[in-house]
Coordinates of C-alpha atoms in Angstrom, one line a residue:
X317 CA 64.3 119.5 106.8
X318 CA 65.3 116.2 104.7
X319 CA 62.1 114.1 104.7
X320 CA 63.8 111.3 102.5
X321 CA 67.1 110.5 104.5
X322 CA 67.4 107.0 103.1
X323 CA 68.0 108.5 99.6
X324 CA 71.4 109.4 100.5
X325 CA 72.3 106.1 102.0
X326 CA 71.3 104.4 98.7
X327 CA 73.5 106.7 96.7
X328 CA 76.4 106.0 99.0
X329 CA 76.2 102.3 98.4
X330 CA 76.6 102.0 94.6
X331 CA 77.8 98.3 94.9
X332 CA 74.7 97.5 97.4
X333 CA 77.1 95.5 99.8
X334 CA 74.8 95.9 102.8
X335 CA 71.6 97.5 101.3
X336 CA 68.7 95.4 102.4
X337 CA 66.6 94.3 99.4
X338 CA 63.0 93.0 99.3
X339 CA 61.9 90.6 96.5
X340 CA 58.1 90.7 96.5
X341 CA 56.6 88.4 94.0
X342 CA 53.0 88.6 92.5
X343 CA 52.5 84.9 92.2
X344 CA 49.1 85.2 90.4
X345 CA 50.7 87.1 87.6
X346 CA 54.1 85.4 86.6
X347 CA 55.1 81.6 86.7
X348 CA 57.3 80.2 89.3
X349 CA 60.3 79.5 86.7
X350 CA 60.9 83.3 86.9
X351 CA 62.3 83.1 90.6
X352 CA 65.8 82.2 90.0
X353 CA 66.4 84.9 87.5
X354 CA 64.7 87.5 90.0
X355 CA 67.0 86.7 92.7
X356 CA 69.9 87.0 90.6
X357 CA 68.9 90.4 89.4
X358 CA 68.2 91.6 92.9
X359 CA 71.3 90.3 94.5
X360 CA 73.4 92.9 92.5
X361 CA 71.7 95.6 94.7
X362 CA 72.5 94.2 98.0
X363 CA 71.4 91.5 100.7
X364 CA 68.1 89.9 99.8
X365 CA 66.6 90.3 103.3
X366 CA 62.8 89.9 102.6
X367 CA 61.5 87.1 100.3
X368 CA 57.8 86.9 100.0
X369 CA 55.3 85.5 97.6
X370 CA 51.7 86.6 97.4
X371 CA 48.7 84.8 95.9
X372 CA 45.4 83.0 96.3
X373 CA 44.9 79.4 97.5
X374 CA 44.8 77.9 94.1
X375 CA 48.1 79.4 93.0
X376 CA 50.2 78.9 96.1
X377 CA 48.8 75.4 96.9
X378 CA 49.7 74.0 93.4
X379 CA 52.4 75.2 91.0
X380 CA 54.2 77.8 93.4
X381 CA 54.6 75.6 96.3
X382 CA 57.8 73.7 95.4
X383 CA 59.5 77.0 94.2
X384 CA 58.7 78.9 97.3
X385 CA 59.8 76.3 99.5
X386 CA 63.2 75.6 97.6
X387 CA 64.1 79.1 97.3
X388 CA 63.4 80.1 100.9
X389 CA 60.2 82.4 100.2
X390 CA 57.7 83.1 102.8
X391 CA 54.0 82.4 101.3
X392 CA 51.4 85.0 101.8
X393 CA 48.1 83.5 101.2
X394 CA 45.2 85.9 100.5
X395 CA 41.8 84.5 100.0
X396 CA 39.4 86.3 97.8
X397 CA 36.7 88.0 99.5
X398 CA 34.7 88.3 96.5
X399 CA 35.2 86.9 92.9
X400 CA 37.2 89.1 90.6
X401 CA 38.9 90.9 93.6
X402 CA 42.6 90.5 93.8
X403 CA 43.5 90.9 97.6
X404 CA 47.1 89.6 96.9
X405 CA 48.1 92.8 95.1
X406 CA 46.9 95.1 98.0
X407 CA 48.6 92.9 100.6
X408 CA 51.9 93.1 98.5
X409 CA 51.7 97.0 98.0
X410 CA 50.9 97.4 102.0
X411 CA 53.8 95.2 102.9
X412 CA 56.1 97.1 100.7
X413 CA 55.2 100.3 102.1
X414 CA 55.5 99.0 105.6
X415 CA 59.0 97.4 105.0
X416 CA 60.2 100.8 103.7
X417 CA 58.9 102.9 106.5
X418 CA 60.3 100.3 109.1
X419 CA 63.7 100.4 107.3
X420 CA 63.6 96.7 106.6
X421 CA 64.4 97.3 102.9
X422 CA 65.8 100.2 100.9
X423 CA 65.7 98.5 97.4
X424 CA 62.4 96.8 96.2
X425 CA 62.4 94.1 93.5
X426 CA 58.7 93.6 92.5
X427 CA 58.4 90.6 90.4
X428 CA 55.2 91.0 88.2
X429 CA 53.9 92.2 84.9
X430 CA 50.8 93.9 86.3
X431 CA 50.7 97.6 85.5
X432 CA 48.6 98.2 88.6
X433 CA 51.9 98.4 90.6
X434 CA 52.9 101.3 88.7
X435 CA 51.4 103.6 91.4
X436 CA 53.2 101.6 94.2
X437 CA 56.7 102.0 92.3
X438 CA 56.2 105.7 92.0
X439 CA 55.4 106.1 95.7
X440 CA 58.4 104.0 96.8
X441 CA 60.8 106.0 94.6
X442 CA 59.3 109.3 96.0
X443 CA 60.3 108.2 99.3
X444 CA 64.0 107.6 98.2
X445 CA 63.8 103.8 97.6
X446 CA 65.1 102.1 94.5
X447 CA 62.6 100.1 92.7
X448 CA 63.4 97.5 90.0
X449 CA 60.8 95.2 88.2
X450 CA 61.3 91.7 86.9
X451 CA 58.6 90.8 84.4
X452 CA 57.6 89.3 81.2
X453 CA 57.7 90.6 77.8
X454 CA 54.0 91.3 78.2
X455 CA 54.9 94.0 80.8
X456 CA 53.1 97.4 80.0
X457 CA 55.2 100.4 79.4
X458 CA 53.4 102.0 82.4
X459 CA 55.2 99.7 84.8
X460 CA 58.5 99.7 83.0
X461 CA 58.8 103.3 83.2
X462 CA 57.7 103.6 86.8
X463 CA 60.8 101.6 88.0
X464 CA 64.4 102.4 88.2
X465 CA 65.3 99.6 86.3
X466 CA 63.3 96.7 84.4
X467 CA 64.4 93.3 83.8
X468 CA 62.8 91.2 81.1
X469 CA 62.5 87.5 81.7
X470 CA 61.5 85.0 79.1
X471 CA 60.9 81.3 79.3
X472 CA 64.1 80.6 77.2
X473 CA 66.0 82.0 80.3
X474 CA 64.5 79.3 82.4
X475 CA 65.3 76.6 79.7
X476 CA 69.0 77.7 79.7
X477 CA 69.1 77.7 83.6
X478 CA 67.8 74.4 83.8
X479 CA 70.3 73.1 81.3
X480 CA 73.3 74.8 82.8
X481 CA 72.2 73.9 86.3
X482 CA 72.9 70.2 86.0
X483 CA 76.3 70.9 84.3
X484 CA 77.3 73.4 86.9
X485 CA 76.4 71.5 90.1
X486 CA 77.6 68.1 88.8
X487 CA 81.2 68.8 90.2
X488 CA 79.9 69.3 93.6
X489 CA 78.4 65.9 93.6
X490 CA 81.0 63.4 94.5
X491 CA 80.0 60.5 92.2
X492 CA 83.4 59.1 91.7
X493 CA 83.7 58.4 95.5
X494 CA 81.2 55.7 95.3
X495 CA 82.8 54.3 92.2
X496 CA 86.2 54.4 94.0
X497 CA 84.8 52.6 96.9
X498 CA 83.3 49.8 94.8
X499 CA 86.5 49.6 92.9
X500 CA 88.6 49.6 96.1
X501 CA 86.6 46.7 97.5
X502 CA 87.1 44.5 94.3
X503 CA 90.9 45.4 94.4
X504 CA 90.8 44.5 98.1
X505 CA 89.9 40.8 97.3
X506 CA 92.6 40.4 94.6
X507 CA 95.4 42.6 95.6
X508 CA 95.0 44.2 98.9
X509 CA 98.6 45.6 99.0
X510 CA 98.3 47.8 96.0
X511 CA 94.6 49.0 97.0
X512 CA 96.4 50.5 100.1
X513 CA 99.2 52.3 98.4
X514 CA 97.7 53.8 95.2
X515 CA 94.2 55.5 96.1
X516 CA 95.6 58.3 98.2
X517 CA 98.1 59.5 95.5
X518 CA 95.5 59.5 92.7
X519 CA 92.7 61.1 94.8
X520 CA 95.0 64.1 95.6
X521 CA 95.7 64.6 92.0
X522 CA 92.4 63.7 90.3
X523 CA 90.6 67.0 91.2
X524 CA 89.2 68.6 88.0
X525 CA 88.8 72.3 87.9
X526 CA 85.5 73.4 86.4
X527 CA 84.5 76.9 85.0
X528 CA 80.8 77.4 85.6
X529 CA 79.0 79.8 83.3
X530 CA 77.3 81.7 86.0
X531 CA 80.5 83.3 87.1
X532 CA 80.9 85.0 83.6
X533 CA 77.1 86.0 83.9
X534 CA 77.9 87.5 87.2
X535 CA 80.6 89.5 86.1
X536 CA 78.8 90.8 83.1
X537 CA 75.9 92.0 85.1
X538 CA 78.0 93.6 87.8
X539 CA 80.2 95.6 85.3
X540 CA 77.2 96.8 83.2
X541 CA 76.7 99.4 85.5
X542 CA 80.3 100.3 86.1
X543 CA 81.9 103.2 84.3
X544 CA 85.4 101.4 84.5
X545 CA 83.9 98.1 83.2
X546 CA 85.4 96.1 86.1
X547 CA 84.3 94.8 89.5
X548 CA 86.3 94.0 92.6
X549 CA 87.0 90.5 93.4
X550 CA 85.5 90.9 96.9
X551 CA 82.1 92.3 95.5
X552 CA 82.0 89.5 92.9
X553 CA 82.4 86.9 95.8
X554 CA 79.7 88.4 97.8
X555 CA 77.4 88.6 95.0
X556 CA 77.9 84.7 94.2
X557 CA 77.4 84.0 97.8
X558 CA 74.0 86.2 97.9
X559 CA 72.9 84.2 94.7
X560 CA 73.9 80.8 96.0
X561 CA 74.7 80.6 99.7
X562 CA 76.4 77.3 99.3
X563 CA 78.7 78.7 96.6
X564 CA 82.6 77.9 97.2
X565 CA 85.4 77.6 94.7
X566 CA 86.5 74.5 96.2
X567 CA 83.3 72.9 95.1
X568 CA 84.7 73.4 91.6
X569 CA 88.2 72.3 92.2
X570 CA 89.8 75.7 92.9
X571 CA 91.6 76.8 96.0
X572 CA 90.0 80.4 95.9
X573 CA 88.1 82.7 93.9
X574 CA 91.0 84.3 92.4
X575 CA 92.4 80.8 91.4
X576 CA 89.0 80.2 89.7
X577 CA 88.7 83.4 87.8
X578 CA 92.2 82.7 86.2
X579 CA 91.0 79.9 84.4
X580 CA 88.4 81.8 82.4
X581 CA 89.3 82.8 78.9
X582 CA 86.3 85.3 78.7
X583 CA 87.4 87.2 82.0
X584 CA 90.4 89.5 82.6
X585 CA 92.0 90.0 85.8
X586 CA 93.9 93.3 87.0
X587 CA 95.9 94.0 90.1
X588 CA 95.4 97.5 91.2
X589 CA 98.0 100.0 92.8
X590 CA 96.6 98.9 96.2
X591 CA 97.1 95.2 95.7
X592 CA 93.4 94.6 95.1
X593 CA 92.2 92.6 92.3
X594 CA 89.5 93.5 89.8
X595 CA 88.0 91.5 87.0
X596 CA 86.2 92.4 83.9
X597 CA 85.2 90.9 80.5
X598 CA 87.9 90.1 78.3
X599 CA 88.2 91.6 74.8
X600 CA 87.3 89.0 72.2
X601 CA 89.2 89.7 69.2
X602 CA 88.3 88.0 65.9
X603 CA 91.2 86.3 64.3

């Protein structure tokens, strides 16, 4: 008799296309800047179905509120019944076990550096669940070794993300539109005939193609666990959508994901025998 039927299901989904993932955050133990990184790591295993943040009133009502709201996490407020007692940890552990038994999640991403969760990790894995930990450099070996995979986050990661965020999202903001409107209004006063003829031609040709850095990072992450060192264009698109539901190649001036990947010097496309496209990291040769 198989007491752990879900272990087989996990093994049969190496790309994690439909595997439900739970991201459970110990808000009392880690900073809110860790959340975007944690979601990117969790998305490679499947669809993030549960997003929950656990903490006391002082934590959730202050620095964590904006991050939880922005990234669509459900806050779980736990009052301390006595000083020095962390009820949030117990709530997180119970919810994780409940989600596993209810089959609402098969992969668990615990965002914490607290070694108290090592036993929870072992129990989840004994039942056939996959467990990954996203924590800081201070994370003890006991917790790292209790998981299937550990992802170390550092404040430098948040700084790099904030810097690239503005550069990557700027193409989606149609700033030139307002400038064109004001320019069009001025031209309309002086030369109305030219203003009617010229803008349509210019707007159709003025689309700039952008190459956001996160696409290369996504490929690098997905191929790291692949023996072939490649990932299908379909799974890549699914991952990008899971990390950012608003992602669309058209926002960056491309007709599709294939057209977008072709513009990257750091990526290499291959057309397989069946006609499907795969992408990997290009070999950078020193000149």
